[in-house]
Amino acid sequence: IAFIATAFMIVVFVLLGYSATVTVAGDSLPGDMLYPIKTAREKVQLVLTLKDEERVSLQMSFVSRRADELQKLVKTIDNTEIVKKAAQQISKDVKDVKDQLNKINMAAVNIIEVAKEVDTKTLEVKQSLTSVHEVLSKEIKDEVSGDLKEAIATTEETGTSALNVIIKKYENGE
């Protein structure tokens, strides 16, 4: 019985430690030691989300989070490589949203709501990226400008795709 109690206590402590780590990781920024835990948790959430439209909505929330992180990041550090990687990740993630949005069945019940949400959030992300670009030091701006512009362009394309989904849905008389 002592062995079972000890094993149980170890499992409880491991789970509590994991939970605490995941909670602390939630506030981490790109370049922080716990940031990979935060993004891994998000990936698990995406995998466990079964409905395509809910997955698109969740992933767009993560893109918005990345843009917020980038704004915080440029205020606190002067690391070109981290800023560059963060901008590239936003570009990749928003492209994934666009691809998934275009794959969703037009018969999905709440496709219009999801498309509206994506459109709204892409506008916010674009504004966030634009403001990041404006506050960067000249040295960093010179090195990451292309990545930020790519992220802005991809974000705009995703917003346009969302509007196209809405238009197609209305054209089909639904």
mmCIF file with all atom_site columns, N, CA, C and O in Angstrom, residues 41-60:
data_model
loop_
_atom_site.group_PDB
_atom_site.id
_atom_site.type_symbol
_atom_site.label_atom_id
_atom_site.label_alt_id
_atom_site.label_comp_id
_atom_site.label_asym_id
_atom_site.label_entity_id
_atom_site.label_seq_id
_atom_site.pdbx_PDB_ins_code
_atom_site.Cartn_x
_atom_site.Cartn_y
_atom_site.Cartn_z
_atom_site.occupancy
_atom_site.B_iso_or_equiv
_atom_site.pdbx_formal_charge
_atom_site.auth_seq_id
_atom_site.auth_comp_id
_atom_site.auth_asym_id
_atom_site.auth_atom_id
_atom_site.pdbx_PDB_model_num
ATOM 1  N N  . ARG A 1 41 ? 1.027   23.425 -26.690 1.00 0.00 ? 41 ARG A N  1
ATOM 2  C CA . ARG A 1 41 ? -0.329  23.319 -26.124 1.00 0.00 ? 41 ARG A CA 1
ATOM 3  C C  . ARG A 1 41 ? -1.370  23.779 -27.148 1.00 0.00 ? 41 ARG A C  1
ATOM 4  O O  . ARG A 1 41 ? -2.430  23.176 -27.299 1.00 0.00 ? 41 ARG A O  1
ATOM 5  N N  . GLU A 1 42 ? -1.072  24.849 -27.860 1.00 0.00 ? 42 GLU A N  1
ATOM 6  C CA . GLU A 1 42 ? -1.989  25.345 -28.883 1.00 0.00 ? 42 GLU A CA 1
ATOM 7  C C  . GLU A 1 42 ? -2.161  24.322 -30.012 1.00 0.00 ? 42 GLU A C  1
ATOM 8  O O  . GLU A 1 42 ? -3.269  24.120 -30.510 1.00 0.00 ? 42 GLU A O  1
ATOM 9  N N  . LYS A 1 43 ? -1.072  23.693 -30.398 1.00 0.00 ? 43 LYS A N  1
ATOM 10 C CA . LYS A 1 43 ? -1.150  22.673 -31.446 1.00 0.00 ? 43 LYS A CA 1
ATOM 11 C C  . LYS A 1 43 ? -2.031  21.510 -31.009 1.00 0.00 ? 43 LYS A C  1
ATOM 12 O O  . LYS A 1 43 ? -2.807  20.977 -31.811 1.00 0.00 ? 43 LYS A O  1
ATOM 13 N N  . VAL A 1 44 ? -1.912  21.123 -29.750 1.00 0.00 ? 44 VAL A N  1
ATOM 14 C CA . VAL A 1 44 ? -2.758  20.053 -29.219 1.00 0.00 ? 44 VAL A CA 1
ATOM 15 C C  . VAL A 1 44 ? -4.220  20.491 -29.255 1.00 0.00 ? 44 VAL A C  1
ATOM 16 O O  . VAL A 1 44 ? -5.100  19.719 -29.653 1.00 0.00 ? 44 VAL A O  1
ATOM 17 N N  . GLN A 1 45 ? -4.493  21.731 -28.876 1.00 0.00 ? 45 GLN A N  1
ATOM 18 C CA . GLN A 1 45 ? -5.861  22.246 -28.926 1.00 0.00 ? 45 GLN A CA 1
ATOM 19 C C  . GLN A 1 45 ? -6.417  22.171 -30.344 1.00 0.00 ? 45 GLN A C  1
ATOM 20 O O  . GLN A 1 45 ? -7.571  21.787 -30.538 1.00 0.00 ? 45 GLN A O  1
ATOM 21 N N  . LEU A 1 46 ? -5.599  22.538 -31.322 1.00 0.00 ? 46 LEU A N  1
ATOM 22 C CA . LEU A 1 46 ? -6.052  22.494 -32.716 1.00 0.00 ? 46 LEU A CA 1
ATOM 23 C C  . LEU A 1 46 ? -6.361  21.064 -33.159 1.00 0.00 ? 46 LEU A C  1
ATOM 24 O O  . LEU A 1 46 ? -7.359  20.819 -33.820 1.00 0.00 ? 46 LEU A O  1
ATOM 25 N N  . VAL A 1 47 ? -5.494  20.141 -32.788 1.00 0.00 ? 47 VAL A N  1
ATOM 26 C CA . VAL A 1 47 ? -5.691  18.740 -33.161 1.00 0.00 ? 47 VAL A CA 1
ATOM 27 C C  . VAL A 1 47 ? -6.970  18.187 -32.527 1.00 0.00 ? 47 VAL A C  1
ATOM 28 O O  . VAL A 1 47 ? -7.694  17.403 -33.150 1.00 0.00 ? 47 VAL A O  1
ATOM 29 N N  . LEU A 1 48 ? -7.256  18.604 -31.318 1.00 0.00 ? 48 LEU A N  1
ATOM 30 C CA . LEU A 1 48 ? -8.419  18.086 -30.600 1.00 0.00 ? 48 LEU A CA 1
ATOM 31 C C  . LEU A 1 48 ? -9.727  18.790 -30.979 1.00 0.00 ? 48 LEU A C  1
ATOM 32 O O  . LEU A 1 48 ? -10.794 18.368 -30.541 1.00 0.00 ? 48 LEU A O  1
ATOM 33 N N  . THR A 1 49 ? -9.631  19.846 -31.782 1.00 0.00 ? 49 THR A N  1
ATOM 34 C CA . THR A 1 49 ? -10.830 20.547 -32.234 1.00 0.00 ? 49 THR A CA 1
ATOM 35 C C  . THR A 1 49 ? -11.338 19.849 -33.485 1.00 0.00 ? 49 THR A C  1
ATOM 36 O O  . THR A 1 49 ? -10.659 19.811 -34.509 1.00 0.00 ? 49 THR A O  1
ATOM 37 N N  . LEU A 1 50 ? -12.538 19.294 -33.388 1.00 0.00 ? 50 LEU A N  1
ATOM 38 C CA . LEU A 1 50 ? -13.048 18.428 -34.451 1.00 0.00 ? 50 LEU A CA 1
ATOM 39 C C  . LEU A 1 50 ? -13.706 19.180 -35.608 1.00 0.00 ? 50 LEU A C  1
ATOM 40 O O  . LEU A 1 50 ? -13.541 18.799 -36.753 1.00 0.00 ? 50 LEU A O  1
ATOM 41 N N  . LYS A 1 51 ? -14.452 20.223 -35.324 1.00 0.00 ? 51 LYS A N  1
ATOM 42 C CA . LYS A 1 51 ? -15.157 20.938 -36.389 1.00 0.00 ? 51 LYS A CA 1
ATOM 43 C C  . LYS A 1 51 ? -14.204 21.890 -37.094 1.00 0.00 ? 51 LYS A C  1
ATOM 44 O O  . LYS A 1 51 ? -13.491 22.670 -36.452 1.00 0.00 ? 51 LYS A O  1
ATOM 45 N N  . ASP A 1 52 ? -14.222 21.840 -38.418 1.00 0.00 ? 52 ASP A N  1
ATOM 46 C CA . ASP A 1 52 ? -13.317 22.670 -39.219 1.00 0.00 ? 52 ASP A CA 1
ATOM 47 C C  . ASP A 1 52 ? -13.474 24.155 -38.920 1.00 0.00 ? 52 ASP A C  1
ATOM 48 O O  . ASP A 1 52 ? -12.486 24.873 -38.780 1.00 0.00 ? 52 ASP A O  1
ATOM 49 N N  . GLU A 1 53 ? -14.717 24.610 -38.827 1.00 0.00 ? 53 GLU A N  1
ATOM 50 C CA . GLU A 1 53 ? -14.927 26.039 -38.612 1.00 0.00 ? 53 GLU A CA 1
ATOM 51 C C  . GLU A 1 53 ? -14.459 26.464 -37.212 1.00 0.00 ? 53 GLU A C  1
ATOM 52 O O  . GLU A 1 53 ? -13.952 27.570 -37.040 1.00 0.00 ? 53 GLU A O  1
ATOM 53 N N  . GLU A 1 54 ? -14.586 25.597 -36.219 1.00 0.00 ? 54 GLU A N  1
ATOM 54 C CA . GLU A 1 54 ? -14.073 25.914 -34.884 1.00 0.00 ? 54 GLU A CA 1
ATOM 55 C C  . GLU A 1 54 ? -12.542 25.937 -34.896 1.00 0.00 ? 54 GLU A C  1
ATOM 56 O O  . GLU A 1 54 ? -11.923 26.746 -34.210 1.00 0.00 ? 54 GLU A O  1
ATOM 57 N N  . ARG A 1 55 ? -11.946 25.048 -35.680 1.00 0.00 ? 55 ARG A N  1
ATOM 58 C CA . ARG A 1 55 ? -10.490 25.003 -35.782 1.00 0.00 ? 55 ARG A CA 1
ATOM 59 C C  . ARG A 1 55 ? -9.965  26.284 -36.432 1.00 0.00 ? 55 ARG A C  1
ATOM 60 O O  . ARG A 1 55 ? -8.970  26.856 -35.987 1.00 0.00 ? 55 ARG A O  1
ATOM 61 N N  . VAL A 1 56 ? -10.643 26.759 -37.483 1.00 0.00 ? 56 VAL A N  1
ATOM 62 C CA . VAL A 1 56 ? -10.235 28.003 -38.145 1.00 0.00 ? 56 VAL A CA 1
ATOM 63 C C  . VAL A 1 56 ? -10.327 29.168 -37.164 1.00 0.00 ? 56 VAL A C  1
ATOM 64 O O  . VAL A 1 56 ? -9.416  29.998 -37.068 1.00 0.00 ? 56 VAL A O  1
ATOM 65 N N  . SER A 1 57 ? -11.417 29.218 -36.425 1.00 0.00 ? 57 SER A N  1
ATOM 66 C CA . SER A 1 57 ? -11.616 30.286 -35.453 1.00 0.00 ? 57 SER A CA 1
ATOM 67 C C  . SER A 1 57 ? -10.530 30.248 -34.374 1.00 0.00 ? 57 SER A C  1
ATOM 68 O O  . SER A 1 57 ? -9.950  31.282 -34.015 1.00 0.00 ? 57 SER A O  1
ATOM 69 N N  . LEU A 1 58 ? -10.238 29.064 -33.868 1.00 0.00 ? 58 LEU A N  1
ATOM 70 C CA . LEU A 1 58 ? -9.213  28.905 -32.849 1.00 0.00 ? 58 LEU A CA 1
ATOM 71 C C  . LEU A 1 58 ? -7.838  29.297 -33.385 1.00 0.00 ? 58 LEU A C  1
ATOM 72 O O  . LEU A 1 58 ? -7.084  30.023 -32.736 1.00 0.00 ? 58 LEU A O  1
ATOM 73 N N  . GLN A 1 59 ? -7.537  28.845 -34.592 1.00 0.00 ? 59 GLN A N  1
ATOM 74 C CA . GLN A 1 59 ? -6.239  29.164 -35.164 1.00 0.00 ? 59 GLN A CA 1
ATOM 75 C C  . GLN A 1 59 ? -6.103  30.666 -35.425 1.00 0.00 ? 59 GLN A C  1
ATOM 76 O O  . GLN A 1 59 ? -5.038  31.245 -35.219 1.00 0.00 ? 59 GLN A O  1
ATOM 77 N N  . MET A 1 60 ? -7.191  31.311 -35.808 1.00 0.00 ? 60 MET A N  1
ATOM 78 C CA . MET A 1 60 ? -7.132  32.755 -36.019 1.00 0.00 ? 60 MET A CA 1
ATOM 79 C C  . MET A 1 60 ? -6.918  33.474 -34.694 1.00 0.00 ? 60 MET A C  1
ATOM 80 O O  . MET A 1 60 ? -6.219  34.489 -34.635 1.00 0.00 ? 60 MET A O  1
#
